[in-house]
Tab-separated table of C-alpha atoms and ligand atoms in Angstrom:
chain	number	residue	atom	x	y	z
A	1	UNK	CA	-30.233	9.606	-15.325
A	2	UNK	CA	-30.399	10.219	-11.951
A	3	UNK	CA	-27.168	9.637	-10.186
A	4	UNK	CA	-26.970	6.974	-7.071
A	5	UNK	CA	-26.238	8.297	-3.670
A	6	UNK	CA	-23.164	8.049	-1.473
A	7	UNK	CA	-22.361	8.712	1.506
A	8	UNK	CA	-19.570	9.247	2.835
A	9	UNK	CA	-18.214	9.306	6.523
A	10	UNK	CA	-14.469	11.512	6.008
A	11	UNK	CA	-13.270	14.075	4.707
A	12	UNK	CA	-11.986	12.617	2.076
A	13	UNK	CA	-9.105	13.918	-0.361
A	14	UNK	CA	-9.735	16.951	-2.580
A	15	UNK	CA	-9.313	14.898	-5.980
A	16	UNK	CA	-11.081	12.182	-4.293
A	17	UNK	CA	-14.518	14.466	-3.403
A	18	UNK	CA	-14.356	15.667	-6.322
A	19	UNK	CA	-14.848	12.892	-8.785
A	20	UNK	CA	-17.151	11.228	-6.306
A	21	UNK	CA	-19.303	14.584	-6.625
A	22	UNK	CA	-19.312	14.688	-9.976
A	23	UNK	CA	-20.590	10.833	-10.784
A	24	UNK	CA	-22.509	10.604	-7.598
A	25	UNK	CA	-25.060	12.294	-5.631
A	26	UNK	CA	-22.363	12.238	-2.345
A	27	UNK	CA	-23.293	13.446	0.677
A	28	UNK	CA	-19.696	14.903	1.862
A	29	UNK	CA	-18.907	14.941	5.437
A	30	UNK	CA	-17.870	18.579	6.948
A	31	UNK	CA	-14.988	17.649	8.712
A	32	UNK	CA	-13.829	14.660	10.458
A	33	UNK	CA	-16.361	15.057	12.802
A	34	UNK	CA	-16.628	11.839	14.327
A	35	UNK	CA	-20.250	10.740	13.762
A	36	UNK	CA	-18.304	7.530	12.231
A	37	UNK	CA	-18.140	5.967	15.479
A	38	UNK	CA	-21.947	6.147	16.024
A	39	UNK	CA	-23.988	3.515	14.579
A	40	UNK	CA	-26.767	4.899	14.781
A	41	UNK	CA	-25.661	7.915	13.584
A	42	UNK	CA	-24.581	6.140	10.421
A	43	UNK	CA	-27.373	4.536	9.418
A	44	UNK	CA	-29.462	7.986	9.441
A	45	UNK	CA	-27.107	9.268	7.258
A	46	UNK	CA	-27.091	6.734	4.976
A	47	UNK	CA	-30.978	6.389	4.518
A	48	UNK	CA	-31.589	6.637	0.705
A	49	UNK	CA	-27.423	5.763	0.119
A	50	UNK	CA	-26.595	2.589	-2.088
A	51	UNK	CA	-23.051	3.257	-1.231
A	52	UNK	CA	-20.967	4.021	1.544
A	53	UNK	CA	-17.260	5.208	1.725
A	54	UNK	CA	-15.681	5.187	4.511
A	55	UNK	CA	-12.337	4.429	6.569
A	56	UNK	CA	-9.891	2.269	8.758
A	57	UNK	CA	-11.389	3.397	12.649
A	58	UNK	CA	-14.916	3.776	11.706
A	59	UNK	CA	-17.446	1.807	13.880
A	60	UNK	CA	-19.105	-0.785	11.102
A	61	UNK	CA	-19.332	-3.355	13.442
A	62	UNK	CA	-22.315	-5.581	13.370
A	63	UNK	CA	-24.701	-3.320	15.079
A	64	UNK	CA	-24.298	-0.816	12.434
A	65	UNK	CA	-24.487	-2.969	9.463
A	66	UNK	CA	-27.650	-4.035	10.774
A	67	UNK	CA	-29.289	-0.804	11.102
A	68	UNK	CA	-28.191	0.279	7.403
A	69	UNK	CA	-30.810	0.768	5.014
A	70	UNK	CA	-31.846	-1.753	2.405
A	71	UNK	CA	-30.721	0.119	-0.340
A	72	UNK	CA	-26.887	-0.024	0.873
A	73	UNK	CA	-24.972	-2.420	-1.519
A	74	UNK	CA	-22.143	-1.768	-1.002
A	75	UNK	CA	-19.417	-0.350	2.015
A	76	UNK	CA	-15.776	0.529	-0.001
A	77	UNK	CA	-13.368	1.154	2.377
A	78	UNK	CA	-10.640	3.648	1.682
A	79	UNK	CA	-8.200	1.037	3.857
A	80	UNK	CA	-6.652	-1.964	3.196
A	81	UNK	CA	-7.717	-3.326	6.277
A	82	UNK	CA	-10.968	-4.260	7.118
A	83	UNK	CA	-10.887	-5.037	11.043
A	84	UNK	CA	-13.343	-2.012	11.315
A	85	UNK	CA	-15.990	-3.900	9.313
A	86	UNK	CA	-17.574	-7.258	10.414
A	87	UNK	CA	-17.518	-8.848	7.327
A	88	UNK	CA	-19.974	-11.725	8.378
A	89	UNK	CA	-22.526	-9.450	9.350
A	90	UNK	CA	-22.249	-7.587	5.563
A	91	UNK	CA	-22.194	-10.726	3.945
A	92	UNK	CA	-25.499	-12.006	6.005
A	93	UNK	CA	-26.858	-8.708	4.816
A	94	UNK	CA	-25.721	-9.050	1.203
A	95	UNK	CA	-23.946	-5.670	1.436
A	96	UNK	CA	-20.564	-5.913	-0.682
A	97	UNK	CA	-17.177	-4.602	1.195
A	98	UNK	CA	-14.182	-3.627	-1.092
A	99	UNK	CA	-10.846	-2.421	0.288
A	100	UNK	CA	-7.999	-0.583	-1.536
A	101	UNK	CA	-4.408	-3.191	-1.481
A	102	UNK	CA	-1.434	-2.298	-3.522
A	103	UNK	CA	-1.558	1.345	-3.619
A	104	UNK	CA	-0.723	1.928	0.191
A	105	UNK	CA	2.726	-0.968	-0.015
A	106	UNK	CA	5.629	1.773	-0.531
A	107	UNK	CA	3.927	4.028	1.945
A	108	UNK	CA	3.379	2.043	4.606
A	109	UNK	CA	6.629	0.008	4.119
A	110	UNK	CA	8.785	3.483	4.304
A	111	UNK	CA	7.227	4.426	7.222
A	112	UNK	CA	8.408	0.696	8.567
A	113	UNK	CA	11.633	1.524	7.111
A	114	UNK	CA	11.593	4.922	9.197
A	115	UNK	CA	10.601	3.614	12.670
A	116	UNK	CA	13.427	1.020	12.320
A	117	UNK	CA	15.612	3.863	11.714
A	118	UNK	CA	14.295	6.127	14.272
A	119	UNK	CA	14.292	2.985	16.956
A	120	UNK	CA	17.801	2.279	15.574
A	121	UNK	CA	19.355	5.326	15.894
A	122	UNK	CA	17.171	6.642	18.567
A	123	UNK	CA	15.852	10.021	16.799
A	124	UNK	CA	12.533	10.275	18.276
A	125	UNK	CA	14.946	10.745	21.743
A	126	UNK	CA	17.462	12.959	20.600
A	127	UNK	CA	15.362	15.043	18.794
A	128	UNK	CA	13.311	15.591	22.010
A	129	UNK	CA	16.878	16.694	23.607
A	130	UNK	CA	18.363	18.886	20.922
A	131	UNK	CA	14.653	21.007	21.103
A	132	UNK	CA	14.219	20.886	25.195
A	133	UNK	CA	17.574	22.992	24.804
A	134	UNK	CA	19.553	20.311	26.595
A	135	UNK	CA	21.938	18.786	24.140
A	136	UNK	CA	25.799	19.567	25.562
A	137	UNK	CA	27.455	19.114	22.400
A	138	UNK	CA	28.754	16.063	20.580
A	139	UNK	CA	30.872	13.659	22.613
A	140	UNK	CA	32.245	10.538	21.587
A	141	UNK	CA	30.511	8.163	23.496
A	142	UNK	CA	26.689	10.474	23.238
A	143	UNK	CA	23.514	8.475	22.231
A	144	UNK	CA	25.069	5.181	19.966
A	145	UNK	CA	22.063	3.134	18.447
A	146	UNK	CA	23.082	0.345	16.173
A	147	UNK	CA	23.523	-0.100	12.614
A	148	UNK	CA	21.488	-1.803	10.595
A	149	UNK	CA	24.193	-2.430	8.214
A	150	UNK	CA	24.662	-6.989	8.730
A	151	UNK	CA	20.936	-7.351	10.921
A	152	UNK	CA	18.676	-10.065	10.467
A	153	UNK	CA	15.380	-7.971	9.462
A	154	UNK	CA	12.378	-10.470	10.277
A	155	UNK	CA	9.121	-9.190	8.514
A	156	UNK	CA	6.091	-10.789	10.349
A	157	UNK	CA	3.022	-11.436	6.903
A	158	UNK	CA	4.913	-10.838	4.035
A	159	UNK	CA	2.662	-9.533	1.606
A	160	UNK	CA	2.778	-6.728	-0.302
A	161	UNK	CA	4.061	-4.402	2.084
A	162	UNK	CA	6.367	-6.414	3.624
A	163	UNK	CA	8.010	-7.674	0.472
A	164	UNK	CA	8.504	-3.808	-0.694
A	165	UNK	CA	10.250	-3.185	3.293
A	166	UNK	CA	12.542	-6.573	1.667
A	167	UNK	CA	13.609	-4.664	-0.664
A	168	UNK	CA	13.898	-0.714	1.127
A	169	UNK	CA	16.576	-3.088	3.812
A	170	UNK	CA	18.424	-4.583	1.790
A	171	UNK	CA	19.569	-1.452	0.408
A	172	UNK	CA	20.347	-1.211	4.531
A	173	UNK	CA	22.484	-4.522	4.191
A	174	UNK	CA	20.046	-6.415	6.152
A	175	UNK	CA	19.391	-10.000	6.066
A	176	UNK	CA	15.817	-10.638	5.468
A	177	UNK	CA	13.425	-13.714	7.187
A	178	UNK	CA	9.893	-13.584	6.738
A	179	UNK	CA	7.125	-15.570	8.266
A	180	UNK	CA	4.019	-16.024	6.283
A	181	UNK	CA	1.099	-18.263	5.696
A	182	UNK	CA	2.948	-20.256	3.234
A	183	UNK	CA	5.990	-19.979	1.501
A	184	UNK	CA	6.514	-17.072	-1.563
A	185	UNK	CA	7.927	-18.239	-4.905
A	186	UNK	CA	11.377	-17.877	-5.041
A	187	UNK	CA	10.578	-14.850	-7.487
A	188	UNK	CA	9.037	-12.712	-4.667
A	189	UNK	CA	11.634	-14.072	-1.431
A	190	UNK	CA	14.767	-12.334	-3.350
A	191	UNK	CA	16.968	-14.214	-1.022
A	192	UNK	CA	14.614	-14.013	2.108
A	193	UNK	CA	14.846	-16.839	4.524
A	194	UNK	CA	11.190	-18.483	5.387
A	195	UNK	CA	10.436	-19.932	8.924
A	196	UNK	CA	7.460	-22.238	9.380
A	197	UNK	CA	7.679	-21.825	13.174
A	198	UNK	CA	7.841	-19.043	15.570
A	199	UNK	CA	10.693	-19.979	17.726
A	200	UNK	CA	12.975	-19.826	14.484
A	201	UNK	CA	11.745	-17.197	12.638
A	202	UNK	CA	11.696	-14.846	16.037
A	203	UNK	CA	14.580	-16.395	17.546
A	204	UNK	CA	16.232	-14.635	14.455
A	205	UNK	CA	14.872	-11.411	14.065
A	206	UNK	CA	17.000	-8.543	14.921
A	207	UNK	CA	14.707	-6.027	14.035
A	208	UNK	CA	11.003	-7.456	13.478
A	209	UNK	CA	8.682	-5.538	11.509
A	210	UNK	CA	5.348	-6.467	12.102
A	211	UNK	CA	2.567	-6.899	8.464
A	212	UNK	CA	-0.448	-8.769	9.890
A	213	UNK	CA	-4.040	-7.415	9.901
A	214	UNK	CA	-6.191	-7.190	13.054
A	215	UNK	CA	-8.966	-9.336	14.393
A	216	UNK	CA	-9.074	-12.203	16.850
A	217	UNK	CA	-7.052	-13.830	14.840
A	218	UNK	CA	-3.973	-12.211	15.543
A	219	UNK	CA	-5.553	-10.579	18.740
A	220	UNK	CA	-2.087	-10.090	20.948
A	221	UNK	CA	-0.088	-12.393	18.799
A	222	UNK	CA	3.020	-10.335	20.048
A	223	UNK	CA	2.618	-11.278	23.826
A	224	UNK	CA	5.107	-12.157	26.358
A	225	UNK	CA	6.494	-15.855	25.527
A	226	UNK	CA	7.007	-14.690	22.256
A	227	UNK	CA	9.309	-11.118	22.993
A	228	UNK	CA	11.447	-13.647	24.848
A	229	UNK	CA	11.960	-16.185	21.814
A	230	UNK	CA	13.480	-12.167	20.184
A	231	UNK	CA	17.065	-11.886	21.076
A	232	UNK	CA	18.081	-9.922	23.359
A	233	UNK	CA	18.715	-6.076	22.347
A	234	UNK	CA	15.957	-7.404	19.662
A	235	UNK	CA	13.693	-4.028	17.894
A	236	UNK	CA	10.078	-4.423	17.085
A	237	UNK	CA	8.349	-1.971	14.910
A	238	UNK	CA	4.014	-2.427	13.981
A	239	UNK	CA	2.885	-0.666	11.293
A	240	UNK	CA	0.034	-2.959	10.721
A	241	UNK	CA	-2.594	-2.998	14.163
A	242	UNK	CA	-1.721	-2.353	17.032
A	243	UNK	CA	-4.413	-5.034	18.568
A	244	UNK	CA	-1.387	-7.650	17.116
A	245	UNK	CA	0.793	-6.320	20.302
A	246	UNK	CA	0.040	-7.923	24.313
A	247	UNK	CA	1.243	-4.004	24.999
A	248	UNK	CA	1.927	-4.648	28.802
A	249	UNK	CA	4.613	-7.265	27.886
A	250	UNK	CA	5.676	-5.103	25.115
A	251	UNK	CA	6.221	-2.279	27.926
A	252	UNK	CA	8.269	-4.548	30.157
A	253	UNK	CA	10.637	-6.286	27.562
A	254	UNK	CA	11.163	-2.005	26.620
A	255	UNK	CA	11.862	-1.568	30.546
A	256	UNK	CA	13.702	-4.592	31.773
A	257	UNK	CA	16.262	-3.977	28.207
A	258	UNK	CA	15.492	-7.400	26.944
A	259	UNK	CA	14.426	-5.274	23.625
A	260	UNK	CA	16.716	-2.646	22.047
A	261	UNK	CA	13.824	-0.015	21.068
A	262	UNK	CA	10.319	-0.225	19.595
A	263	UNK	CA	8.512	1.890	16.443
A	264	UNK	CA	5.151	2.120	16.689
A	265	UNK	CA	2.815	3.382	14.138
A	266	UNK	CA	-0.586	2.059	15.224
A	267	UNK	CA	-2.591	0.513	18.572
A	268	UNK	CA	-5.447	-0.785	20.112
A	269	UNK	CA	-8.230	1.427	20.568
A	270	UNK	CA	-6.469	4.688	18.455
A	271	UNK	CA	-6.124	7.248	19.203
A	272	UNK	CA	-5.773	6.373	22.698
A	273	UNK	CA	-2.384	5.123	23.616
A	274	UNK	CA	-1.513	2.829	26.025
A	275	UNK	CA	0.395	5.106	28.562
A	276	UNK	CA	3.479	2.942	29.346
A	277	UNK	CA	4.610	3.613	26.044
A	278	UNK	CA	4.515	7.860	26.833
A	279	UNK	CA	6.994	6.990	29.681
A	280	UNK	CA	9.504	5.648	27.605
A	281	UNK	CA	12.197	7.374	25.419
A	282	UNK	CA	13.454	4.057	23.786
A	283	UNK	CA	10.034	3.940	21.397
A	284	UNK	CA	8.965	6.208	18.465
A	285	UNK	CA	5.673	6.699	17.838
A	286	UNK	CA	4.050	7.760	15.077
A	287	UNK	CA	-0.002	8.503	14.471
A	288	UNK	CA	-0.529	6.060	12.186
A	289	UNK	CA	1.381	7.272	9.551
A	290	UNK	CA	1.477	4.440	6.939
A	291	UNK	CA	-0.927	5.824	4.000
A	292	UNK	CA	-0.393	9.254	4.637
A	293	UNK	CA	0.960	10.807	1.553
A	294	UNK	CA	-0.595	13.038	-1.104
A	295	UNK	CA	-0.285	10.574	-3.391
A	296	UNK	CA	-0.840	7.430	-1.674
A	297	UNK	CA	-4.200	8.994	-0.159
A	298	UNK	CA	-5.403	9.721	-3.586
A	299	UNK	CA	-4.897	6.131	-4.785
A	300	UNK	CA	-6.523	4.849	-2.447
A	301	UNK	CA	-9.784	7.497	-2.725
A	302	UNK	CA	-9.700	6.540	-6.618
A	303	UNK	CA	-8.759	2.905	-5.680
A	304	UNK	CA	-12.253	3.176	-3.201
A	305	UNK	CA	-14.463	5.067	-6.391
A	306	UNK	CA	-13.192	2.327	-8.618
A	307	UNK	CA	-15.171	-0.490	-6.775
A	308	UNK	CA	-18.073	1.676	-5.740
A	309	UNK	CA	-18.235	2.658	-10.136
A	310	UNK	CA	-17.856	-0.983	-10.381
A	311	UNK	CA	-21.272	-2.097	-8.514
A	312	UNK	CA	-23.602	1.163	-8.787
A	313	UNK	CA	-22.679	2.987	-12.211
A	314	UNK	CA	-21.674	-0.732	-14.230
A	315	UNK	CA	-23.396	-3.232	-12.398
A	316	UNK	CA	-20.015	-4.954	-12.193
A	317	UNK	CA	-18.094	-7.275	-9.670
A	318	UNK	CA	-15.845	-4.407	-7.468
A	319	UNK	CA	-12.318	-5.021	-8.059
A	320	UNK	CA	-11.496	-5.644	-4.848
A	321	UNK	CA	-13.513	-7.478	-3.236
A	322	UNK	CA	-13.026	-8.203	-0.213
A	323	UNK	CA	-16.111	-10.808	0.104
B	401	DGY	C1	-5.081	0.796	6.108
B	401	DGY	O1	-5.010	1.144	4.483
B	401	DGY	O2	-5.759	-0.271	6.929
B	401	DGY	C2	-4.354	1.612	6.526
B	401	DGY	O3	-3.950	0.939	7.988
B	401	DGY	C3	-5.071	3.111	6.503
B	401	DGY	O4	-4.019	3.768	6.309
């Protein structure tokens, strides 16, 4: 039987590419060369393909989707986020879209916890001091941060990642609050307190951790007005999507002292970073590391392939269909 053709827009983990090459006529990307930012190039390379395995940040917008050849049946993204794909355009063309939920919850929650610790304990700033050879030795008042024990952690978006973070943060003695579209059942809340309104929620966030998707509906959700609702000295962490933060407002609040610190893993317009962050010592900046563990990236790739296999090899619904 002829294998269906699969276009891969990036270099994926070796075992993932090996499975793709075993089961498909796989067009592997040679290196992350950047052509996935080019609609015409994606469409050109997709000629003859039945499926596309893409990744967060790829240009799968309306222009690309309109240009895709007839034969493309499914776009399987190697991500849980789908803000890089114009879902409406895909639906109009009858192209299925799938993602990779669940498998990255622990890895992403670990990065959120890491950023909370980095921000609270000034880890980025002080590591830079040590590396610069500028540390003059221990003193009783040097580099003091804040302890997490007894502090209130507000989780915006209590999905799988948010709930995993809650479990981790309980181990640090934090009190958990959350804001979500709807209240969770008791067995998922595990004592966390639900807030139905932004103001009441933000007012109790000694630490705010953001886990909401990108897109129009959440654009610059954390704006100056909402930042003002946070307690004096609060910490903000974002491992969801950078577009959900008003960068100017966050930089202003970190500069005037209303906020103590921030930790960011995601940025609007990645890989560009809003320049104001680079000048601040009280911001920990990571390069979109959320899911970047060997185990998780393999699992994401296998999940993306499971979706492709369902549609292209077995004629079934993809298990993780977005729409
Ligand atoms: C996702 O899966 O959406 C992540 O942002 C990629 O790590």
